[in-house]
PDB file of C-alpha atoms in Angstrom:
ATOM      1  CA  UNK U   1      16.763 127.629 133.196  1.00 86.00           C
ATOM      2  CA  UNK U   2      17.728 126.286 136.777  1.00 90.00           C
ATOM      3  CA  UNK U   3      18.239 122.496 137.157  1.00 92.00           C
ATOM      4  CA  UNK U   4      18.418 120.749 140.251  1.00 91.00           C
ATOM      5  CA  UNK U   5      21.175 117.921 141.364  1.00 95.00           C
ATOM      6  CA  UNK U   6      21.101 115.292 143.539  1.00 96.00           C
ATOM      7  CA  UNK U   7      23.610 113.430 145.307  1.00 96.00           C
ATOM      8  CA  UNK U   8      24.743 110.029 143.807  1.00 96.00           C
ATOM      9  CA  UNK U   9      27.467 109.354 146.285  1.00 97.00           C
ATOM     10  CA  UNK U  10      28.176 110.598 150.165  1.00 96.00           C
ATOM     11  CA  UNK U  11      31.519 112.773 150.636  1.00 97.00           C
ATOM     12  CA  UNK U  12      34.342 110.417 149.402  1.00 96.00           C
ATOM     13  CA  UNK U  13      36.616 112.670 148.435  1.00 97.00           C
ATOM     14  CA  UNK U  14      39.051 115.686 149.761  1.00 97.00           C
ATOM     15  CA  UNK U  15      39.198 117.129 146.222  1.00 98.00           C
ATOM     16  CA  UNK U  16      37.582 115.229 144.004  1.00 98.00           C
ATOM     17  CA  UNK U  17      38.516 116.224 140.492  1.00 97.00           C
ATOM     18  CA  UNK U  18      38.097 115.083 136.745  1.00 95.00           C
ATOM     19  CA  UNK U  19      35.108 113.083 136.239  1.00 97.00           C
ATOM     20  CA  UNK U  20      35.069 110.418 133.150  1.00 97.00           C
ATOM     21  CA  UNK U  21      32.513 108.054 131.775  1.00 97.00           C
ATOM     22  CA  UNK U  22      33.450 105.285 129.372  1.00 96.00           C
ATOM     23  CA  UNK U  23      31.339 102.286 128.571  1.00 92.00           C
ATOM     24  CA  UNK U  24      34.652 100.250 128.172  1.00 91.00           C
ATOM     25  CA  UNK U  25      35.598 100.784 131.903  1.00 91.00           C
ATOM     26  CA  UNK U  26      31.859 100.219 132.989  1.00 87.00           C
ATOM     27  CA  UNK U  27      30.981 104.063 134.188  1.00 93.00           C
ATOM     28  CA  UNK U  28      32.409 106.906 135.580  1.00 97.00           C
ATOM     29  CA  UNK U  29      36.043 107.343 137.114  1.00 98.00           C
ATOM     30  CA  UNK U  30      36.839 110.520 138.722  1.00 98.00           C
ATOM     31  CA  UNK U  31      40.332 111.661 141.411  1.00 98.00           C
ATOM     32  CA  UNK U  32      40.659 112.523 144.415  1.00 98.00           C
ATOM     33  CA  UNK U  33      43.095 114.406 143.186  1.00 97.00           C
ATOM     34  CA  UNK U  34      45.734 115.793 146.205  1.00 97.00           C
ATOM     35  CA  UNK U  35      45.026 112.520 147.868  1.00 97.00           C
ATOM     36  CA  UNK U  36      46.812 110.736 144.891  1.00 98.00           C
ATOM     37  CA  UNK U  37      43.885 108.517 143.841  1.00 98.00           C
ATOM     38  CA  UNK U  38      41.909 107.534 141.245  1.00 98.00           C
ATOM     39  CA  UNK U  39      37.958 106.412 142.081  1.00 98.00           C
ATOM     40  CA  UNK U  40      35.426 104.263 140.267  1.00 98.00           C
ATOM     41  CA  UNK U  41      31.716 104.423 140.745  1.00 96.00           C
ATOM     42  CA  UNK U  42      29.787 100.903 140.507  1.00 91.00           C
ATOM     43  CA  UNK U  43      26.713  99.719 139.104  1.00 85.00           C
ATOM     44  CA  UNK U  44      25.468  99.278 142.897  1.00 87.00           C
ATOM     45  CA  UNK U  45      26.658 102.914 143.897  1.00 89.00           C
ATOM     46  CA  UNK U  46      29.764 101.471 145.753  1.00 93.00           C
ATOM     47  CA  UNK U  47      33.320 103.528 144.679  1.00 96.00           C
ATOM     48  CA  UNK U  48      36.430 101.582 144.635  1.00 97.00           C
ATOM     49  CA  UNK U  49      39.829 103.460 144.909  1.00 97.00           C
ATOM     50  CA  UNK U  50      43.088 103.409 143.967  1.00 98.00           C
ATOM     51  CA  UNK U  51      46.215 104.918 145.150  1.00 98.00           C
ATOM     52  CA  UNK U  52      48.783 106.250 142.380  1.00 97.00           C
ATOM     53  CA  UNK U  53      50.832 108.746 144.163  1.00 96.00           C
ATOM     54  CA  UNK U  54      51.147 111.726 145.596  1.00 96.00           C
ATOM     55  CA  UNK U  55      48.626 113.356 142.861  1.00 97.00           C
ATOM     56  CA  UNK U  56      46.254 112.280 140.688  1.00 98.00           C
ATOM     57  CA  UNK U  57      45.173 115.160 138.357  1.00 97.00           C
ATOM     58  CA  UNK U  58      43.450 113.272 135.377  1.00 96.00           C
ATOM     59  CA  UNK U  59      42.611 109.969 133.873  1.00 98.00           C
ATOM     60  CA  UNK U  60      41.933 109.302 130.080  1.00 97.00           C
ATOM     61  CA  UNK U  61      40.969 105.797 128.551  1.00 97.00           C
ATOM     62  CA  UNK U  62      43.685 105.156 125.856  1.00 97.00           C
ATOM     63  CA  UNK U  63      42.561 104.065 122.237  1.00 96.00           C
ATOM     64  CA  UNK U  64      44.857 100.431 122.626  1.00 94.00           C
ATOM     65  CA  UNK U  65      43.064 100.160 125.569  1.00 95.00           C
ATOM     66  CA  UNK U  66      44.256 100.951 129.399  1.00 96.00           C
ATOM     67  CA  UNK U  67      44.284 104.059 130.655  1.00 97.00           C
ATOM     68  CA  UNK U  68      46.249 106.912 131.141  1.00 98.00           C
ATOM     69  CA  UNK U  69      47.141 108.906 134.746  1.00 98.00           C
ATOM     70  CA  UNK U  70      48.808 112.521 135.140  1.00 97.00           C
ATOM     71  CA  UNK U  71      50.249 111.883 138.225  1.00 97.00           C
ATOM     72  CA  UNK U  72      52.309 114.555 140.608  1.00 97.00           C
ATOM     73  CA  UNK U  73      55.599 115.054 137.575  1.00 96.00           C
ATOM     74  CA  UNK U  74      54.519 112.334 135.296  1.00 96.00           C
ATOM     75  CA  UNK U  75      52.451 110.487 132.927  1.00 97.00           C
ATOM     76  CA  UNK U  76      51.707 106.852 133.874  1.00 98.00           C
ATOM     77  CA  UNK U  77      50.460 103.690 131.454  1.00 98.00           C
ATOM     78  CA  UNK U  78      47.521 101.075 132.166  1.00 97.00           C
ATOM     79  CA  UNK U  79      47.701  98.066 130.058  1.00 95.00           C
ATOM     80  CA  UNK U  80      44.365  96.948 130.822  1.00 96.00           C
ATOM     81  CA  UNK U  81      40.833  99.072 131.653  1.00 96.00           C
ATOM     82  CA  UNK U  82      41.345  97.413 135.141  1.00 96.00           C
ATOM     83  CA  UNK U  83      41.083  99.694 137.424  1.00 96.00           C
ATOM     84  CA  UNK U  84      44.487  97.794 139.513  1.00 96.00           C
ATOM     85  CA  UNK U  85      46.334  97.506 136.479  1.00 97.00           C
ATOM     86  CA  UNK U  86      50.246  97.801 136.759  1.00 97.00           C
ATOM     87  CA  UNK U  87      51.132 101.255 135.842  1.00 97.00           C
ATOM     88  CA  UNK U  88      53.770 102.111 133.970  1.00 97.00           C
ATOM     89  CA  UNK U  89      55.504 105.902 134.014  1.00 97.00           C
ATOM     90  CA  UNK U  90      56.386 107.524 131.087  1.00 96.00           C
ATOM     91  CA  UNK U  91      59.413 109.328 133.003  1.00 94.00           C
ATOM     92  CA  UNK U  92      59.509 112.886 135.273  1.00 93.00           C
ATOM     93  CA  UNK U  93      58.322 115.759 133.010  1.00 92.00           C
ATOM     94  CA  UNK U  94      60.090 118.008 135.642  1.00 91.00           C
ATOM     95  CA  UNK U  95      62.078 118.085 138.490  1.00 88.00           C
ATOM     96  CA  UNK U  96      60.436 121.545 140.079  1.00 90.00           C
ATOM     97  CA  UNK U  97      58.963 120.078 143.335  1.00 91.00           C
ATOM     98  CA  UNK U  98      56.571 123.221 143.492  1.00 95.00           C
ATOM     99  CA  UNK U  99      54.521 122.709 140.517  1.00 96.00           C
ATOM    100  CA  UNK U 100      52.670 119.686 139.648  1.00 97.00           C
ATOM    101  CA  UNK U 101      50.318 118.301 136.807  1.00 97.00           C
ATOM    102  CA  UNK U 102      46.907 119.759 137.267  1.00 95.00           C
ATOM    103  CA  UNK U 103      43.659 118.197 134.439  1.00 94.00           C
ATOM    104  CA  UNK U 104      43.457 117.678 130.923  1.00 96.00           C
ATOM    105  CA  UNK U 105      42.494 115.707 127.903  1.00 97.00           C
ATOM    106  CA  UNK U 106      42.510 114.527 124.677  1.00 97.00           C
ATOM    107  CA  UNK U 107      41.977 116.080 120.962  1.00 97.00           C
ATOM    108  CA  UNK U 108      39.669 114.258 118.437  1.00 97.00           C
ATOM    109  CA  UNK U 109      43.256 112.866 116.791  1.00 97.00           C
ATOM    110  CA  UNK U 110      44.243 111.364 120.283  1.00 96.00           C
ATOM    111  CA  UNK U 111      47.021 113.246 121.710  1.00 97.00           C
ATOM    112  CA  UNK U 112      46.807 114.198 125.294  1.00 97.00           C
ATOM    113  CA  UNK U 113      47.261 117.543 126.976  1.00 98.00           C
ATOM    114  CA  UNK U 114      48.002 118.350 130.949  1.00 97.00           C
ATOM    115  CA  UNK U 115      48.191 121.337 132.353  1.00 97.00           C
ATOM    116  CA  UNK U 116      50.246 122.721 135.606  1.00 96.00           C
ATOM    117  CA  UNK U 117      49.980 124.867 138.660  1.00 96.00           C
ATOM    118  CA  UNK U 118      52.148 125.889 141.610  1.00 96.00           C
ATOM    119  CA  UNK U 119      51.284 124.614 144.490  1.00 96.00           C
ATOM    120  CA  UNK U 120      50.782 127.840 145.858  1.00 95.00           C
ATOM    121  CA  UNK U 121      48.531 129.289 142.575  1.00 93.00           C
ATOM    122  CA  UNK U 122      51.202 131.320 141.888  1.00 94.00           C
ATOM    123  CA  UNK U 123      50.355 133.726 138.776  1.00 96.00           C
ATOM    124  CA  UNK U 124      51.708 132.635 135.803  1.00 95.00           C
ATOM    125  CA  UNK U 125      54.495 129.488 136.670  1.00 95.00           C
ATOM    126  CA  UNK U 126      51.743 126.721 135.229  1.00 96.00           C
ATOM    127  CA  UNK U 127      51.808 125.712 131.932  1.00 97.00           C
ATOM    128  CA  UNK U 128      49.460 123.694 129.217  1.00 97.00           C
ATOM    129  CA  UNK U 129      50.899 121.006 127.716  1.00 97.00           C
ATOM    130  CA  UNK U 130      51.002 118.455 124.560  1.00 97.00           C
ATOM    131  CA  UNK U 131      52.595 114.861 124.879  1.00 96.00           C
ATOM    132  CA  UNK U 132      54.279 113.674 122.534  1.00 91.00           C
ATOM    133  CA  UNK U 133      53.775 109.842 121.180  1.00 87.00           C
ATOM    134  CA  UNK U 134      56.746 108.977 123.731  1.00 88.00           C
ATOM    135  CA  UNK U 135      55.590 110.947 126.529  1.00 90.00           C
ATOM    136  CA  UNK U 136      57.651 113.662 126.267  1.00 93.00           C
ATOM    137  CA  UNK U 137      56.045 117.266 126.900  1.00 96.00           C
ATOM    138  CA  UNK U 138      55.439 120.244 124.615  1.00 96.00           C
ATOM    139  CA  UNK U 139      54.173 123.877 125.900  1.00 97.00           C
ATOM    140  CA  UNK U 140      51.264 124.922 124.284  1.00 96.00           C
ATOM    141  CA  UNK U 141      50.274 127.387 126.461  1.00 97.00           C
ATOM    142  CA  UNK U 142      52.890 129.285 128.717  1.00 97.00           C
ATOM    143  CA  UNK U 143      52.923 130.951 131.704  1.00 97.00           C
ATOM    144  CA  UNK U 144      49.724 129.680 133.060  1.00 97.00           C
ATOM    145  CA  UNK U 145      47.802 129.956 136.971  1.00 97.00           C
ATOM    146  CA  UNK U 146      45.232 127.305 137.339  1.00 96.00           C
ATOM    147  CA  UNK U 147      45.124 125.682 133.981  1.00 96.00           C
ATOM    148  CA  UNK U 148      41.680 123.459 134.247  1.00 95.00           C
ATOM    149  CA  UNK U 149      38.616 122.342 131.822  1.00 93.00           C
ATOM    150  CA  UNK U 150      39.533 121.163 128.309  1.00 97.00           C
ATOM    151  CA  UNK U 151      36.878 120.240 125.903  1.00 98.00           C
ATOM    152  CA  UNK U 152      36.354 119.868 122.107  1.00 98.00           C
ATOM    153  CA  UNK U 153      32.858 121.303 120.177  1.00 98.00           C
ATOM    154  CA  UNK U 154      31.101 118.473 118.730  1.00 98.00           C
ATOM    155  CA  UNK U 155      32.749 119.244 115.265  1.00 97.00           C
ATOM    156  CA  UNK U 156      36.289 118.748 116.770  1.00 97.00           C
ATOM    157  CA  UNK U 157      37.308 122.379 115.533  1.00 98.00           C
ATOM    158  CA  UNK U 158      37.359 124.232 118.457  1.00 98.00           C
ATOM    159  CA  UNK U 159      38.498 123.928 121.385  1.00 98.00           C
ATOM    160  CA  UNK U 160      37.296 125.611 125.458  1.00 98.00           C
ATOM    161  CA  UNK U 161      40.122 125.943 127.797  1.00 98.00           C
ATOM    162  CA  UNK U 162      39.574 127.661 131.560  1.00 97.00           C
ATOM    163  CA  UNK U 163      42.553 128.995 133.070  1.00 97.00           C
ATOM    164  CA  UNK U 164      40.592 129.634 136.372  1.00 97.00           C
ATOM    165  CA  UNK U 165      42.634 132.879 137.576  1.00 96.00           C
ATOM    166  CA  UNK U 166      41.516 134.820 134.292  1.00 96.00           C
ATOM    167  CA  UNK U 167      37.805 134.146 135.141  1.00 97.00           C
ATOM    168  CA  UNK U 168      37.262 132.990 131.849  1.00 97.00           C
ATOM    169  CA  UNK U 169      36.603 130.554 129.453  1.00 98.00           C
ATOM    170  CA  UNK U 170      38.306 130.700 126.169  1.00 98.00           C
ATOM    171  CA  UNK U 171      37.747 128.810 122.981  1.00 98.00           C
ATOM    172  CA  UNK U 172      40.872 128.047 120.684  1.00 98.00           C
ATOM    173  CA  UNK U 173      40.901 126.698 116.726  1.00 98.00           C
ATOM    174  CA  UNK U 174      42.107 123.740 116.521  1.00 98.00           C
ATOM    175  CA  UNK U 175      43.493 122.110 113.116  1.00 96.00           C
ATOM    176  CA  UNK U 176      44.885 118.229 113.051  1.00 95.00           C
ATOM    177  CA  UNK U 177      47.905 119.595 111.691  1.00 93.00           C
ATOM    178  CA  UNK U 178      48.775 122.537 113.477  1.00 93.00           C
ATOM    179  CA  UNK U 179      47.033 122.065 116.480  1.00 94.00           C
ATOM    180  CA  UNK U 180      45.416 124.688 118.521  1.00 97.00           C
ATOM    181  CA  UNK U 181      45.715 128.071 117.589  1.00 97.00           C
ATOM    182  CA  UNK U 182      43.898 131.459 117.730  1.00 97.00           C
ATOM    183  CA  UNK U 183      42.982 131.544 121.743  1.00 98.00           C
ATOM    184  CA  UNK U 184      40.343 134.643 122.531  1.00 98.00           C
ATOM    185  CA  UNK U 185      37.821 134.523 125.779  1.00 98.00           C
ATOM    186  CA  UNK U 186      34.427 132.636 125.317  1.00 98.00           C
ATOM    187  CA  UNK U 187      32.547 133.654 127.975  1.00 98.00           C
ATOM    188  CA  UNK U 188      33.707 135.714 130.839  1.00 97.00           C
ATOM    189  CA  UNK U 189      32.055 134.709 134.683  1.00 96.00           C
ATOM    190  CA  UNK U 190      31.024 136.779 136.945  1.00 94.00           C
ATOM    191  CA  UNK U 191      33.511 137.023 140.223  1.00 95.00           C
ATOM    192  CA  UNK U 192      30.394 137.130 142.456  1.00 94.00           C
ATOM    193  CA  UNK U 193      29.375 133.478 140.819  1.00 96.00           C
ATOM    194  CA  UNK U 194      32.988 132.301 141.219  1.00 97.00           C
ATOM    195  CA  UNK U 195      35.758 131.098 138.666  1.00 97.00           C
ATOM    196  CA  UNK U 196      35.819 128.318 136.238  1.00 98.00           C
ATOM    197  CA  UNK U 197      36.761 124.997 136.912  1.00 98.00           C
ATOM    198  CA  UNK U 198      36.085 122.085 134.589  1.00 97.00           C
ATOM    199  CA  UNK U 199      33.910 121.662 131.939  1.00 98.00           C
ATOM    200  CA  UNK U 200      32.732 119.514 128.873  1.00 98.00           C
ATOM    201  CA  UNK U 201      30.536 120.372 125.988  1.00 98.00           C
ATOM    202  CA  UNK U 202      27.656 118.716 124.809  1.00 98.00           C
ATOM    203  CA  UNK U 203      25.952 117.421 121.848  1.00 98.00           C
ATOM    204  CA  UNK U 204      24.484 120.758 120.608  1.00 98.00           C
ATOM    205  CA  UNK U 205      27.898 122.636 121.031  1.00 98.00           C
ATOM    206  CA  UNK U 206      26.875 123.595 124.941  1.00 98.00           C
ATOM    207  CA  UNK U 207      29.576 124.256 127.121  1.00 98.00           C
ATOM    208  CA  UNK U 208      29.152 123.262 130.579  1.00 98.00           C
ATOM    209  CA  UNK U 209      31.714 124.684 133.448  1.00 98.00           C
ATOM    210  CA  UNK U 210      31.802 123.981 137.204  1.00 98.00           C
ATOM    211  CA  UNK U 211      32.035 127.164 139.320  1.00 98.00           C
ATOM    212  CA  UNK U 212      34.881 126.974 142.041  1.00 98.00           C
ATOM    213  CA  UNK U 213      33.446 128.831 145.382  1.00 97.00           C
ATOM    214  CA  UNK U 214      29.940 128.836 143.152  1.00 97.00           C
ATOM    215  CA  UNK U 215      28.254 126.387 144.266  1.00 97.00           C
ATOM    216  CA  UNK U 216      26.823 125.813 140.916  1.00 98.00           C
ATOM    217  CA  UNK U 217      27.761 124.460 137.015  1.00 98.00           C
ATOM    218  CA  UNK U 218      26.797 126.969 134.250  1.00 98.00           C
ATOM    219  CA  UNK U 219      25.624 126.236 130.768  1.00 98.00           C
ATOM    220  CA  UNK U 220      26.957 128.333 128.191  1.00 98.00           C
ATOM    221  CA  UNK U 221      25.174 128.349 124.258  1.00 98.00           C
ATOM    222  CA  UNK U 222      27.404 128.098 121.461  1.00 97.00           C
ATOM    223  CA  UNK U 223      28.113 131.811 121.402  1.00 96.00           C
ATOM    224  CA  UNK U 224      28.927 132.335 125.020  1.00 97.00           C
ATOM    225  CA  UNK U 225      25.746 133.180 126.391  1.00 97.00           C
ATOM    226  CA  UNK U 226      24.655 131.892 130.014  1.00 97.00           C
ATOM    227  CA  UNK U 227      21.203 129.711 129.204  1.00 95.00           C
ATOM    228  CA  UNK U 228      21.378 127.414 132.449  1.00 97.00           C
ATOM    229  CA  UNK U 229      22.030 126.700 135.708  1.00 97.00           C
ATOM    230  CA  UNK U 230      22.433 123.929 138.062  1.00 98.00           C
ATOM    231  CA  UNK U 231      22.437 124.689 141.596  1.00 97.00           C
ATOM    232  CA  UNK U 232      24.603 122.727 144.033  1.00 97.00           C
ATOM    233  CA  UNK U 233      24.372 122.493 148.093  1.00 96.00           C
ATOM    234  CA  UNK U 234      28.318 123.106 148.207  1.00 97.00           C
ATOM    235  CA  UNK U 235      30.137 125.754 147.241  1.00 97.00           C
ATOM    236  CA  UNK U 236      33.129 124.619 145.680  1.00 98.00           C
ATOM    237  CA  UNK U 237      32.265 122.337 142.255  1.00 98.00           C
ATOM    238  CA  UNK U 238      35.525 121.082 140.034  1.00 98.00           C
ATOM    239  CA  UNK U 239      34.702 119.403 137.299  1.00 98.00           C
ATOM    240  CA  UNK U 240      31.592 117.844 134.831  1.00 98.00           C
ATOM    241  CA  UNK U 241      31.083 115.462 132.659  1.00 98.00           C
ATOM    242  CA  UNK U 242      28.229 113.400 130.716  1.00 98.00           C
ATOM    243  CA  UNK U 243      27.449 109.626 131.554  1.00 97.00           C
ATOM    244  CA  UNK U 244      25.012 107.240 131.270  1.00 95.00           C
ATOM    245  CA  UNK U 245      23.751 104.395 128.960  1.00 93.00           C
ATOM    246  CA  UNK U 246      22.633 107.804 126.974  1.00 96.00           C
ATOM    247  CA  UNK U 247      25.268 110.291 127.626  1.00 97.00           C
ATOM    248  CA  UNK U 248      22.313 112.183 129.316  1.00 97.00           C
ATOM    249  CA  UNK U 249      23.387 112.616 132.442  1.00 97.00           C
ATOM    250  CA  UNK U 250      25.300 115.042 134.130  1.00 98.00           C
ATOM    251  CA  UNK U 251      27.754 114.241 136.431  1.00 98.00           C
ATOM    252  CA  UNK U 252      29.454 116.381 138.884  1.00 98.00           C
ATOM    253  CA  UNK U 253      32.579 116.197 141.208  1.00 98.00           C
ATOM    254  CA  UNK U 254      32.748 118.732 144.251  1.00 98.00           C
ATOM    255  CA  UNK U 255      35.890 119.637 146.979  1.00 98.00           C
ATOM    256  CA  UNK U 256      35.712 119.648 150.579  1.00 97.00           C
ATOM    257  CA  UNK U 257      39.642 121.672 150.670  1.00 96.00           C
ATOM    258  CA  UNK U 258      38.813 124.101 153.594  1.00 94.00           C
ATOM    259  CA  UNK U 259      35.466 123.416 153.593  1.00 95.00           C
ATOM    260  CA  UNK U 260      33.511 123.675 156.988  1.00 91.00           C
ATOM    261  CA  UNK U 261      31.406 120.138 157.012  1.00 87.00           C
ATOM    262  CA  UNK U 262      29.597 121.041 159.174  1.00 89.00           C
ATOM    263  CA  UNK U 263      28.008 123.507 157.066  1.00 94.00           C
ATOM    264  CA  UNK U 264      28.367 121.452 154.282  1.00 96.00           C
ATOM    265  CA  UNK U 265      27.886 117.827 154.917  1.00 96.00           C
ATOM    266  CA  UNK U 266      28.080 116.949 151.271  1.00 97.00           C
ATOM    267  CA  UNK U 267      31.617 118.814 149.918  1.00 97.00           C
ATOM    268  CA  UNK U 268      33.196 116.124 148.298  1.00 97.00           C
ATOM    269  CA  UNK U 269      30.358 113.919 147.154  1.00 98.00           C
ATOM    270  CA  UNK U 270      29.244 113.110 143.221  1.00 98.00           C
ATOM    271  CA  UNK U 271      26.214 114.738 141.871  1.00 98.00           C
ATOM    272  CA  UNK U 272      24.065 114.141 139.163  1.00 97.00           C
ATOM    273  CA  UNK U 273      21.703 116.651 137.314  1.00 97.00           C
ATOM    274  CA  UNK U 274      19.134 115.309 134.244  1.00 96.00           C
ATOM    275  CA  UNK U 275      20.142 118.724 131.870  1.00 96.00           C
ATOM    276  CA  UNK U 276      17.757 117.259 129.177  1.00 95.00           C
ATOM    277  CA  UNK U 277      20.541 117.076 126.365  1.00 97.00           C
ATOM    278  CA  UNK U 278      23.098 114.399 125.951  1.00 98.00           C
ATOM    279  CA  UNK U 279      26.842 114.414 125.819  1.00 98.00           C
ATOM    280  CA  UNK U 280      29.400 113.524 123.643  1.00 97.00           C
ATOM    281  CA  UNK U 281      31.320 110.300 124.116  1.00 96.00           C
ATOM    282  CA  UNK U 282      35.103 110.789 125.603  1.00 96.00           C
ATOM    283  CA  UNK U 283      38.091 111.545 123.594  1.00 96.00           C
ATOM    284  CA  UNK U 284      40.308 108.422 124.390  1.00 97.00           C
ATOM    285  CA  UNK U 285      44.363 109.002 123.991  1.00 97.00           C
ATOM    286  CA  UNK U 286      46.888 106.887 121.752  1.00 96.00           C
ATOM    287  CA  UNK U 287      49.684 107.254 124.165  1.00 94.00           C
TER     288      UNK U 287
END
């Protein structure tokens, strides 16, 4: 099946990253992420922005409510849903100027993971990480490239996880107790259709992934098998997620890093697809 998507903003971002809907903050927040900045979509299509450093890799709603920010080396603290709340960090995770926090999310029990990257996408110096109730850091995955997408089944027992250098997706088991465990590949992609970026999973157990230099998101079934396709008039696509009253819409963040605008006009915009299935609602953190 091949779905169509459709602009819902023009090209607001450099590299927008990390889309999130939540009723509680009134729609969908997404970052511009090497610009340092966290966006908000309104009800009237106009995006508000806010500057948090010199990254912004992810934002989470937190269960007390607030928000959390992965920012450059560190974790930073909303108060209030507001999107120019004070923020409050959490302290450096690591002094390495090279390597910096790079997406994430939450488990069904509310504990937040980031991953890293070098700058550079050098193989193997990122790592995926668990915070602990105080902040503090916890590898769960070593030795990482491009640790991206993050997303729980709609039972909460497994869990998909893209490291985009492998060209993979993988699923993990994941346990309240002992966490995740058990990582083997979900569905491999196709160079020619480019790597995997973000993703989220919906309602059915669906696993939707953005495809860096792809120009496209990918649906995969619960066992790994491609079933659909949206097509997208830029080539490099980050990250998905579901919003809506419903959950039944598909939003999608793109990049413009590198990208020739000329040829396309639109890198860096949001785009929406109907995919005729709804979403599951986000995962908030109890940091």
């Amino acid at each position: 099946m091949t779905i169509t998507a459709y602009t819902v903003t023009g090209p607001v971002a450099e590299h927008g990253e990390g889309p999130v809907w939540s009723a509680r903050w009134g729609g969908l927040r997404w970052v511009d992420m090497l610009a340092g900045d966290v966006l908000a979509l309104a009800a009237d299509g106009a995006v508000r922005r806010r500057h948090v450093g010199a990254v912004a890799a992810v934002v989470r709603p937190r269960v007390s409510g607030g928000y959390v920010v992965a920012a450059e080396r560190e974790l930073l603290l909303a108060g209030s849903d507001d999107l120019d709340a004070p923020l409050r960090s959490l302290g450096e995770a690591w002094s390495e100027p090279g390597i910096r926090m790079n997406e994430g999310g939450c488990d069904p029990d509310g504990r937040f993971y980031i991953g890293s990257m070098a700058y550079d996408a050098s193989p193997g110096r990122g790592s995926f990480y668990v915070a602990g109730p105080g902040g503090a850091l916890r590898v769960v995955l070593p030795e990482v490239t491009i640790s991206n997408g993050f997303c729980f089944s709609p039972d909460g027992r497994l869990a998909y996880y893209a490291d985009t250098a492998t060209g993979r997706v993988d699923v993990l088991d994941y346990d309240p107790e002992e966490g995740l465990s058990g990582r083997r590949p979900f569905a491999v992609v196709d160079p020619e259709r480019g790597a995997p970026d973000g993703l989220t999973v919906d309602a059915e157990g669906g696993v939707w992934v953005a495809m860096w230099q792809g120009g496209a998101v990918h649906r995969y079934d619960p066992g790994g098998r491609l079933d659909a396709v949206v097509r997208l008039p830029v080539r490099k696509v980050t990250a998905v997620t579901f919003g809506g009253e419903d959950l039944d819409r598909l939003f999608i963040t793109t990049s413009a890093l590198g990208v020739d605008r000329a040829e396309q006009p639109e890198a860096g915009a949001i785009f929406c697809a109907d995919p005729g299935v709804r979403g599951l609602p986000v995962l908030p953190t109890t940091l």
